[in-house]
Every structure is written in structure tokens, then in C-alpha cells.
mmCIF file of C-alpha atoms in Angstrom:
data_model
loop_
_atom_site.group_PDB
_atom_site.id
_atom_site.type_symbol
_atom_site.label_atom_id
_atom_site.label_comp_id
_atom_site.label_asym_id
_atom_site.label_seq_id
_atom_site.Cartn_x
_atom_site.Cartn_y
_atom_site.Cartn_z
ATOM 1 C CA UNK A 1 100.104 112.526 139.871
ATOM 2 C CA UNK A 2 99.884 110.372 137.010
ATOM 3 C CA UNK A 3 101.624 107.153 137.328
ATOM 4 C CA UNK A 4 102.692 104.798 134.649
ATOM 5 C CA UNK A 5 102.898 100.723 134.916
ATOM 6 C CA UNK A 6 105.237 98.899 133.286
ATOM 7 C CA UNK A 7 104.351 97.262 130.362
ATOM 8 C CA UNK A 8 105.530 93.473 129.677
ATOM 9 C CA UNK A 9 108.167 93.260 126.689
ATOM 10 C CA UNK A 10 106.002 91.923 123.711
ATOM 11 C CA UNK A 11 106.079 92.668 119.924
ATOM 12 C CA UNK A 12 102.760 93.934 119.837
ATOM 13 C CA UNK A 13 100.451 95.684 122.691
ATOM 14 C CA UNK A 14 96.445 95.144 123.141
ATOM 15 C CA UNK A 15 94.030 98.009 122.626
ATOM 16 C CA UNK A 16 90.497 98.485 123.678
ATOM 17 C CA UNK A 17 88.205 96.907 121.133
ATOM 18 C CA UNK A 18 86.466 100.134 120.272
ATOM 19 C CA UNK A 19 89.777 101.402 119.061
ATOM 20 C CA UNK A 20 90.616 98.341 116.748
ATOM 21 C CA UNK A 21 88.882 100.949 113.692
ATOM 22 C CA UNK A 22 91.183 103.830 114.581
ATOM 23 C CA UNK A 23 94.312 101.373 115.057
ATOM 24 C CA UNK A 24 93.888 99.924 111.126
ATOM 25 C CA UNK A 25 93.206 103.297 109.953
ATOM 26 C CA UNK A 26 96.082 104.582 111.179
ATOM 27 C CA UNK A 27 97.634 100.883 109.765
ATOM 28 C CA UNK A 28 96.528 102.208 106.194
ATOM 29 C CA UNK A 29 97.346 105.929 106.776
ATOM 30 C CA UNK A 30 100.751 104.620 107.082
ATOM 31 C CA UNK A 31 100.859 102.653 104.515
ATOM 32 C CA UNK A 32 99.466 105.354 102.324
ATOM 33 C CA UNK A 33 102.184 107.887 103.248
ATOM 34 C CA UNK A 34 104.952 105.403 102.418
ATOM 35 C CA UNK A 35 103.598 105.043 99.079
ATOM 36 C CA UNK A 36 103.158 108.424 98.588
ATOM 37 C CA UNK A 37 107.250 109.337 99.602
ATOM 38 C CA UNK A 38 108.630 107.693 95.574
ATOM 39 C CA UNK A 39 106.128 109.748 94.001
ATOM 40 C CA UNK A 40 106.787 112.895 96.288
ATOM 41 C CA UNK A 41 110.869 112.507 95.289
ATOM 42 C CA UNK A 42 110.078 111.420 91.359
ATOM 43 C CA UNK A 43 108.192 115.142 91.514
ATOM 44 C CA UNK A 44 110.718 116.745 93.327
ATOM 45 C CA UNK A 45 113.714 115.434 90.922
ATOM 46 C CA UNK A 46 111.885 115.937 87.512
ATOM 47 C CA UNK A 47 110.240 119.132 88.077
ATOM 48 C CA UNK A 48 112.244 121.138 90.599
ATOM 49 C CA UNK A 49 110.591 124.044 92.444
ATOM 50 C CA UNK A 50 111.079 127.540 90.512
ATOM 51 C CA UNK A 51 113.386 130.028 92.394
ATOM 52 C CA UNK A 52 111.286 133.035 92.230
ATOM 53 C CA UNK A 53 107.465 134.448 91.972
ATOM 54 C CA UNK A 54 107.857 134.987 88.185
ATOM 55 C CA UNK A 55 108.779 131.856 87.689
ATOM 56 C CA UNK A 56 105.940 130.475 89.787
ATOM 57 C CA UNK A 57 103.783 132.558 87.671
ATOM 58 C CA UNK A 58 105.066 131.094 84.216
ATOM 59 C CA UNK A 59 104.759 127.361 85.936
ATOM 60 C CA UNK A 60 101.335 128.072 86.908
ATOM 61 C CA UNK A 61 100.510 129.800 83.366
ATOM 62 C CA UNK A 62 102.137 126.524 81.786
ATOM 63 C CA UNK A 63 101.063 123.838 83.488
ATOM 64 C CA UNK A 64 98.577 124.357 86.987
ATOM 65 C CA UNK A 65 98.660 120.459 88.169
ATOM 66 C CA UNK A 66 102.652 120.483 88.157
ATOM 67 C CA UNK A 67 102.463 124.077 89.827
ATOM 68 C CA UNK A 68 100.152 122.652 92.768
ATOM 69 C CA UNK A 69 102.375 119.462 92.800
ATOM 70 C CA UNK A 70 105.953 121.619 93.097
ATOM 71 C CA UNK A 71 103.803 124.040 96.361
ATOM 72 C CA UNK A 72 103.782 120.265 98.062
ATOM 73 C CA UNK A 73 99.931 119.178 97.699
ATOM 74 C CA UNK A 74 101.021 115.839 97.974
ATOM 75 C CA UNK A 75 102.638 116.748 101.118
ATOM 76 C CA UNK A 76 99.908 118.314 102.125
ATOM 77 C CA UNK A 77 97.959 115.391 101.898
ATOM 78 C CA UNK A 78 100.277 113.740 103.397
ATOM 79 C CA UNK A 79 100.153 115.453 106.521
ATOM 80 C CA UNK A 80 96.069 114.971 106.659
ATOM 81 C CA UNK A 81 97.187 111.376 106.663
ATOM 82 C CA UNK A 82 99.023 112.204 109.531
ATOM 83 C CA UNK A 83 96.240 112.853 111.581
ATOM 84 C CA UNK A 84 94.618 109.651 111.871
ATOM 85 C CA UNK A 85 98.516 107.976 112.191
ATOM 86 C CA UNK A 86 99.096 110.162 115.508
ATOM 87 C CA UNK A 87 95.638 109.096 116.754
ATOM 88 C CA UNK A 88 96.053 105.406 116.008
ATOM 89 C CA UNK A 89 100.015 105.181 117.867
ATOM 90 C CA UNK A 90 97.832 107.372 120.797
ATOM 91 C CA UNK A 91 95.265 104.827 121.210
ATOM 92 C CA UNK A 92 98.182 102.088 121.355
ATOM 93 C CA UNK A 93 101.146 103.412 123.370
ATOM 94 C CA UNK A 94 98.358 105.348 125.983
ATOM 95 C CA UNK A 95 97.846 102.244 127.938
ATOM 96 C CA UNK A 96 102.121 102.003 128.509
ATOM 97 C CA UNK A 97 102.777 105.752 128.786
ATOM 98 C CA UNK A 98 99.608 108.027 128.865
ATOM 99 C CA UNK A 99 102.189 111.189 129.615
ATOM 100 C CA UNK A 100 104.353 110.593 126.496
ATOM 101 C CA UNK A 101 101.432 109.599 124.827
ATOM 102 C CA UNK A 102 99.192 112.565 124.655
ATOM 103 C CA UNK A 103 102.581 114.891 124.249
ATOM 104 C CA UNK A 104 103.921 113.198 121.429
ATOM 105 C CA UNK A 105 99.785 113.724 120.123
ATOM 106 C CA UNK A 106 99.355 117.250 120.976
ATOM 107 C CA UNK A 107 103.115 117.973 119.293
ATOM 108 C CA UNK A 108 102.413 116.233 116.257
ATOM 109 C CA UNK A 109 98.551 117.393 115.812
ATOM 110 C CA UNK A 110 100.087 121.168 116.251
ATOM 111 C CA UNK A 111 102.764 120.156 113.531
ATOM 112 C CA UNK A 112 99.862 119.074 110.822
ATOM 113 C CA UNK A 113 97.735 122.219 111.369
ATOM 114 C CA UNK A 114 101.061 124.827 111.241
ATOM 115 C CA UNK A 115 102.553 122.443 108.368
ATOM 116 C CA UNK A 116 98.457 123.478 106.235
ATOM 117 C CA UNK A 117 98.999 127.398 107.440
ATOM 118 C CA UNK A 118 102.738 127.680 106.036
ATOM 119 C CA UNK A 119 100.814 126.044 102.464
ATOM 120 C CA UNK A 120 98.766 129.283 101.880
ATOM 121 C CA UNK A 121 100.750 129.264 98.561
ATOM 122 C CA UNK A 122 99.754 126.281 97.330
ATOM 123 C CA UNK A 123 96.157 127.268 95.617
ATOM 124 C CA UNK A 124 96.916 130.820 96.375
ATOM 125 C CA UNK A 125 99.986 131.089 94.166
ATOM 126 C CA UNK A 126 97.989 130.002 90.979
ATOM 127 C CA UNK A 127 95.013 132.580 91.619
ATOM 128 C CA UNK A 128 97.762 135.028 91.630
ATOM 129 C CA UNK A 129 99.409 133.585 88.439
ATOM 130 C CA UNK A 130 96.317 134.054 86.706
ATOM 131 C CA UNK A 131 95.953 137.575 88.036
ATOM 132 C CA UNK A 132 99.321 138.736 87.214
ATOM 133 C CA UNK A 133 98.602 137.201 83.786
ATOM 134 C CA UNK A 134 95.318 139.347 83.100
ATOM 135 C CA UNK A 135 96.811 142.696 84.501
ATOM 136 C CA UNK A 136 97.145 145.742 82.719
ATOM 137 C CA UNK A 137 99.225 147.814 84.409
ATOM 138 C CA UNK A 138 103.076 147.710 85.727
ATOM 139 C CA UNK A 139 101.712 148.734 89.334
ATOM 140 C CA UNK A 140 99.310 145.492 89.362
ATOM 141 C CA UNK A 141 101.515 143.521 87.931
ATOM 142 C CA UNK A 142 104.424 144.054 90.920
ATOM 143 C CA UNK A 143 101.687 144.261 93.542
ATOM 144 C CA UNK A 144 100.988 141.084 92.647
ATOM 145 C CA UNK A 145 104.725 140.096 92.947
ATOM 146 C CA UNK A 146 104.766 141.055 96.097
ATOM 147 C CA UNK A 147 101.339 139.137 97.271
ATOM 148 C CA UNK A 148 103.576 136.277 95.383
ATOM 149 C CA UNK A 149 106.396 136.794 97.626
ATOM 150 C CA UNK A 150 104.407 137.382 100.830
ATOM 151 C CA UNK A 151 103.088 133.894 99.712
ATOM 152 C CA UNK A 152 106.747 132.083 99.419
ATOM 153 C CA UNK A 153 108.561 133.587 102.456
ATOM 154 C CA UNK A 154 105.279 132.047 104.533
ATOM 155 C CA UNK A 155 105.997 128.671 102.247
ATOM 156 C CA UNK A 156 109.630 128.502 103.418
ATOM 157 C CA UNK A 157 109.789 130.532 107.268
ATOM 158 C CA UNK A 158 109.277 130.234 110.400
ATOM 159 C CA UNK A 159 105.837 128.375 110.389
ATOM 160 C CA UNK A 160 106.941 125.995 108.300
ATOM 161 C CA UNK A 161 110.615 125.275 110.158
ATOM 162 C CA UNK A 162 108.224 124.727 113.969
ATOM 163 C CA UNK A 163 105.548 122.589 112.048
ATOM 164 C CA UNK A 164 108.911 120.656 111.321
ATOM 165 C CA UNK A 165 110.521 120.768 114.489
ATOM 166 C CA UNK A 166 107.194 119.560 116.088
ATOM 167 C CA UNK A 167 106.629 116.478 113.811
ATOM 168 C CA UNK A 168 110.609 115.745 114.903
ATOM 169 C CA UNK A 169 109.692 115.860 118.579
ATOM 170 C CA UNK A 170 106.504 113.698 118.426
ATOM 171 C CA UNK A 171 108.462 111.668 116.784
ATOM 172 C CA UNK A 172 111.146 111.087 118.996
ATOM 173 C CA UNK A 173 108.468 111.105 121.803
ATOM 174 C CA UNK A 174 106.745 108.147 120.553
ATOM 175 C CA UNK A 175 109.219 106.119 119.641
ATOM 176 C CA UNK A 176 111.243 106.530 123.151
ATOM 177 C CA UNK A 177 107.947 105.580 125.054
ATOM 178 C CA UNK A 178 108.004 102.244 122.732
ATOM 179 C CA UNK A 179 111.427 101.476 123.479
ATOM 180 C CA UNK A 180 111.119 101.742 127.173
ATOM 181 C CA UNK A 181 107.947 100.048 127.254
ATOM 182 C CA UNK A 182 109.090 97.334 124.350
ATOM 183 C CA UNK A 183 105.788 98.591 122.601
ATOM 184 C CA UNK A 184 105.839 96.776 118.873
ATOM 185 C CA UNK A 185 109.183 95.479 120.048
ATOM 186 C CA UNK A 186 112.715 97.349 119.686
ATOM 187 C CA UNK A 187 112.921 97.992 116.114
ATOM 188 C CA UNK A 188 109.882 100.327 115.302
ATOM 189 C CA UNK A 189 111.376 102.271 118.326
ATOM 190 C CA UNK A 190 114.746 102.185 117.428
ATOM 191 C CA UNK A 191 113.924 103.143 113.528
ATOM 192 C CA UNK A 192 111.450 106.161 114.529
ATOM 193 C CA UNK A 193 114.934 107.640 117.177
ATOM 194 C CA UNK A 194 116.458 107.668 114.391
ATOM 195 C CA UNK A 195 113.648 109.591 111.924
ATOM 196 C CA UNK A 196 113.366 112.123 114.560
ATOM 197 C CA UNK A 197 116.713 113.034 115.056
ATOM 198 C CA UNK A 198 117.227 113.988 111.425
ATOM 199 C CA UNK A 199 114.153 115.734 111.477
ATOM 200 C CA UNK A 200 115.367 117.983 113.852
ATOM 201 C CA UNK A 201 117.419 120.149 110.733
ATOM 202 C CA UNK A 202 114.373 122.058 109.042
ATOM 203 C CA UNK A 203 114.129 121.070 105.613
ATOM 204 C CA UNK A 204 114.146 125.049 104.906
ATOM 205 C CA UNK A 205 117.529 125.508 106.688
ATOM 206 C CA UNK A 206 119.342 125.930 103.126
ATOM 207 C CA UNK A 207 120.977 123.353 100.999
ATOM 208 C CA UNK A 208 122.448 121.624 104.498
ATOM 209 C CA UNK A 209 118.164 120.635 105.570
ATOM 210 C CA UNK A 210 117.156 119.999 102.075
ATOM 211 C CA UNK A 211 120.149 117.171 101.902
ATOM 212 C CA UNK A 212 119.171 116.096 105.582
ATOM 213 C CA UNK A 213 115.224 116.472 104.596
ATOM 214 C CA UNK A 214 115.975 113.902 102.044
ATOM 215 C CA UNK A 215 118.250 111.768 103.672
ATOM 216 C CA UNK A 216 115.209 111.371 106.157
ATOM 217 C CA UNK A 217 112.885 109.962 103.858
ATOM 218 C CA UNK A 218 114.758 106.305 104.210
ATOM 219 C CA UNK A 219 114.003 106.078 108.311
ATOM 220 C CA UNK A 220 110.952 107.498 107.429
ATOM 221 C CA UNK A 221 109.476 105.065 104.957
ATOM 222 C CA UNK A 222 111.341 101.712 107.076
ATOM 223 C CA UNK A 223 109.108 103.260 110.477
ATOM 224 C CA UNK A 224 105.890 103.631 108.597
ATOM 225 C CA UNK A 225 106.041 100.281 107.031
ATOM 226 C CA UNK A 226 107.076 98.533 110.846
ATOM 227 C CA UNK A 227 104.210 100.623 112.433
ATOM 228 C CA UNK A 228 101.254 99.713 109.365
ATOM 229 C CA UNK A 229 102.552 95.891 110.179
ATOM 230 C CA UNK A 230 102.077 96.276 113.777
ATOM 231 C CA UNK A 231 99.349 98.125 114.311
ATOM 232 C CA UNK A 232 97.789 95.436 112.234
ATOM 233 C CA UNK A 233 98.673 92.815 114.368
ATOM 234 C CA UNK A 234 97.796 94.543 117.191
ATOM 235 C CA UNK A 235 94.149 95.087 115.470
ATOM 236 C CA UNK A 236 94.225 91.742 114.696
ATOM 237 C CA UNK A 237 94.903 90.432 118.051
ATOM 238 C CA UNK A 238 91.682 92.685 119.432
ATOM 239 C CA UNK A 239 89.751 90.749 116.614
ATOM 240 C CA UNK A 240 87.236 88.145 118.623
ATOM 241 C CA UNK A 241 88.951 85.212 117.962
ATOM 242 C CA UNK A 242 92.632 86.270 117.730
ATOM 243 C CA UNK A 243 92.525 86.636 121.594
ATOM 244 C CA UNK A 244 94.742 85.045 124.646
ATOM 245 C CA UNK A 245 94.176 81.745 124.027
ATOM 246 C CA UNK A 246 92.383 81.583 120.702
ATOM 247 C CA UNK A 247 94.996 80.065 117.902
#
């Protein structure tokens, strides 16, 4: 049975130094997704996603960078981001909680590679756009609706809603282990309860998860920035030098 010390209350934790690299990458893969959030919302608010295939068709006829951009790439890349983010708060909170630890990993690794399936659309979409456009007949033409809307109910169903779910639960898994082990201190802890619990609504549960999806982005970017500054320190403090008893 694996057993779990208790870890003294302290605003930062140490780290092994050979995972000082993957602690400030995850410091700047943080960082990186909190300045991404504005531009994700400016997108969102001045070119709202079309409604149906057709109109993803015309978008993608129109203008291909703002079709890519309304199918999430930037989310997308967001979620790569992720990747090294989930690694980086493993390698920290393993030594206070190794059990909560590699859940909170395994739940939030899952959540990135379901989160790049439910994207099919995103490239897809515009190959069919310029398909549709170049077809001759009225049978190719709704054939390649219907690949369109084989493409959005993916974008928007089930996949999508547990790659959601997941990223709420690694969430909340993480932050609880820093709380009871004072990991970064309260706040990060505190902050990242709260970003999982309103991740919990899918942000494809109607108008109610699209508000709440939103609404998220605040506890969202406030954890990020908390967990870029401490993993930094905590980097820092692994730095030869920046030890126990070094100034």
C-alpha cells in the first residue's frame, strides 16, 4: 500500500533537480495559455461560430484562417500546452501525494487526447468546404453535408463533453492534494477548487455551459498565472545556489 507523508506547510515545494526543465516549462506553458484565453474570447465575440454546415462551408469559402480559428485551433493548441502543464504540477505535487498525483495526470492527459479526437472538424471541415464548392451534382453536394454534419455533432458530443469533464476532475484533483498538503500555499489550491467546479457543466450543455464555460475563464486565467509564479520559484529554489541556506 502506498503511503503518503505529510508535507510541511510552505509556499513553494522542492523538486528533484532533473525536473527543474520540466517544472519551468510547464511555468511557461502556463503562462502561454493565459495569454492565449483574451485572444480565444476577442475570436469568439467578433466572429461567432456559424450555426450550420452551409454556413461553415461559406466561412471556409470566405475566409479559411477565421474558419480554422471559429473550429477552436487555438484551443487546440491550447490543450498541447496542456500537456507539459500536467507533467510539470506531476513532478511537483508527486513527492506530497503520489496517489492524487498520477490520477489527476492520467485524467487530464486522457482529457487532451479526447479534447484533439472531438477536433476532427477543424482541418476537416475546410477540405469539405472546398469539396462541396467544386461539386457538380445535388447528390455530392448533400453527401458532403452530411460528412459536414458527421463532422459537427463529433465537434459538440459526447467526446468532447468527457474530454471536459476529465480536465474538471484533474483539476479539482490537483488542487485538493495542494490544499491538504499546503503545496504553493492555499491560494493556487483554493483558486484551481474553484476552476474545477465550474468546469464540471460541459461547455456543450446548451446556452446554460456556454455562459458557465465562459464564466470559467476568470478562475482559470487567476490559477495559471499563481501556478507559472510558483512553479518558478520552486525551479528557482532547485537552482544551485537558491538552496537551504544559500541567500
Amino acid at each position: 500500500m502506498i503511503t503518503e507523508a505529510p508535507v510541511e506547510a510552505s509556499p513553494s515545494i522542492s523538486v528533484d533537480p532533473q525536473w527543474r526543465p520540466l517544472v519551468l516549462l510547464g511555468a511557461g506553458a502556463a503562462m502561454f495559455v493565459l495569454i492565449m484565453i483574451p485572444i480565444q474570447a476577442l475570436v469568439f465575440i467578433l466572429s461567432p461560430p456559424p450555426q450550420t454546415v452551409l454556413a461553415y462551408f461559406d466561412l471556409f469559402q470566405r475566409n479559411p484562417l477565421l474558419g480554422v480559428l471559429d473550429l477552436d485551433l487555438l484551443l487546440t493548441i491550447d490543450y498541447l500546452a496542456m500537456v507539459p502543464f500536467y507533467l510539470a504540477l506531476f513532478a511537483v505535487i508527486r513527492r506530497a501525494s503520489v496517489t492524487s498525483a498520477l490520477l489527476a495526470t492520467v485524467f487530464g492527459l486522457f482529457s487532451v487526447v479526447l479534447f484533439l479526437v472531438s477536433r476532427e472538424a477543424t482541418f476537416s471541415m475546410w477540405l469539405l468546404s472546398g469539396q462541396h464548392g467544386s461539386a457538380t451534382t445535388a447528390a455530392e453536394q448533400a453527401a458532403l453535408v452530411a460528412s459536414g454534419q458527421t463532422l459537427l455533432t463529433l465537434y459538440n458530443g459526447g467526446t468532447f463533453g468527457l474530454s471536459y469533464l476529465l480536465g474538471a476532475l484533474s483539476t479539482l484533483i490537483f488542487s485538493v492534494a495542494m490544499i491538504r498538503h499546503r503545496v504553493f500555499g492555499l491560494l493556487p489550491g483554493t483558486v484551481g477548487v474553484i476552476t474545477g467546479l465550474t468546469m464540471v457543466v460541459p461547455a456543450n450543455l446548451g446556452q446554460t455551459g456556454l455562459v458557465i464555460a465562459m464564466l470559467s475563464l476568470i478562475p482559470t486565467a487567476l490559477w495559471l498565472a499563481l501556478l507559472s509564479r510558483a512553479f518558478l520559484r520552486t525551479a528557482k529554489a532547485n537552482t544551485p545556489g537558491h538552496g537551504p541556506g544559500h541567500p
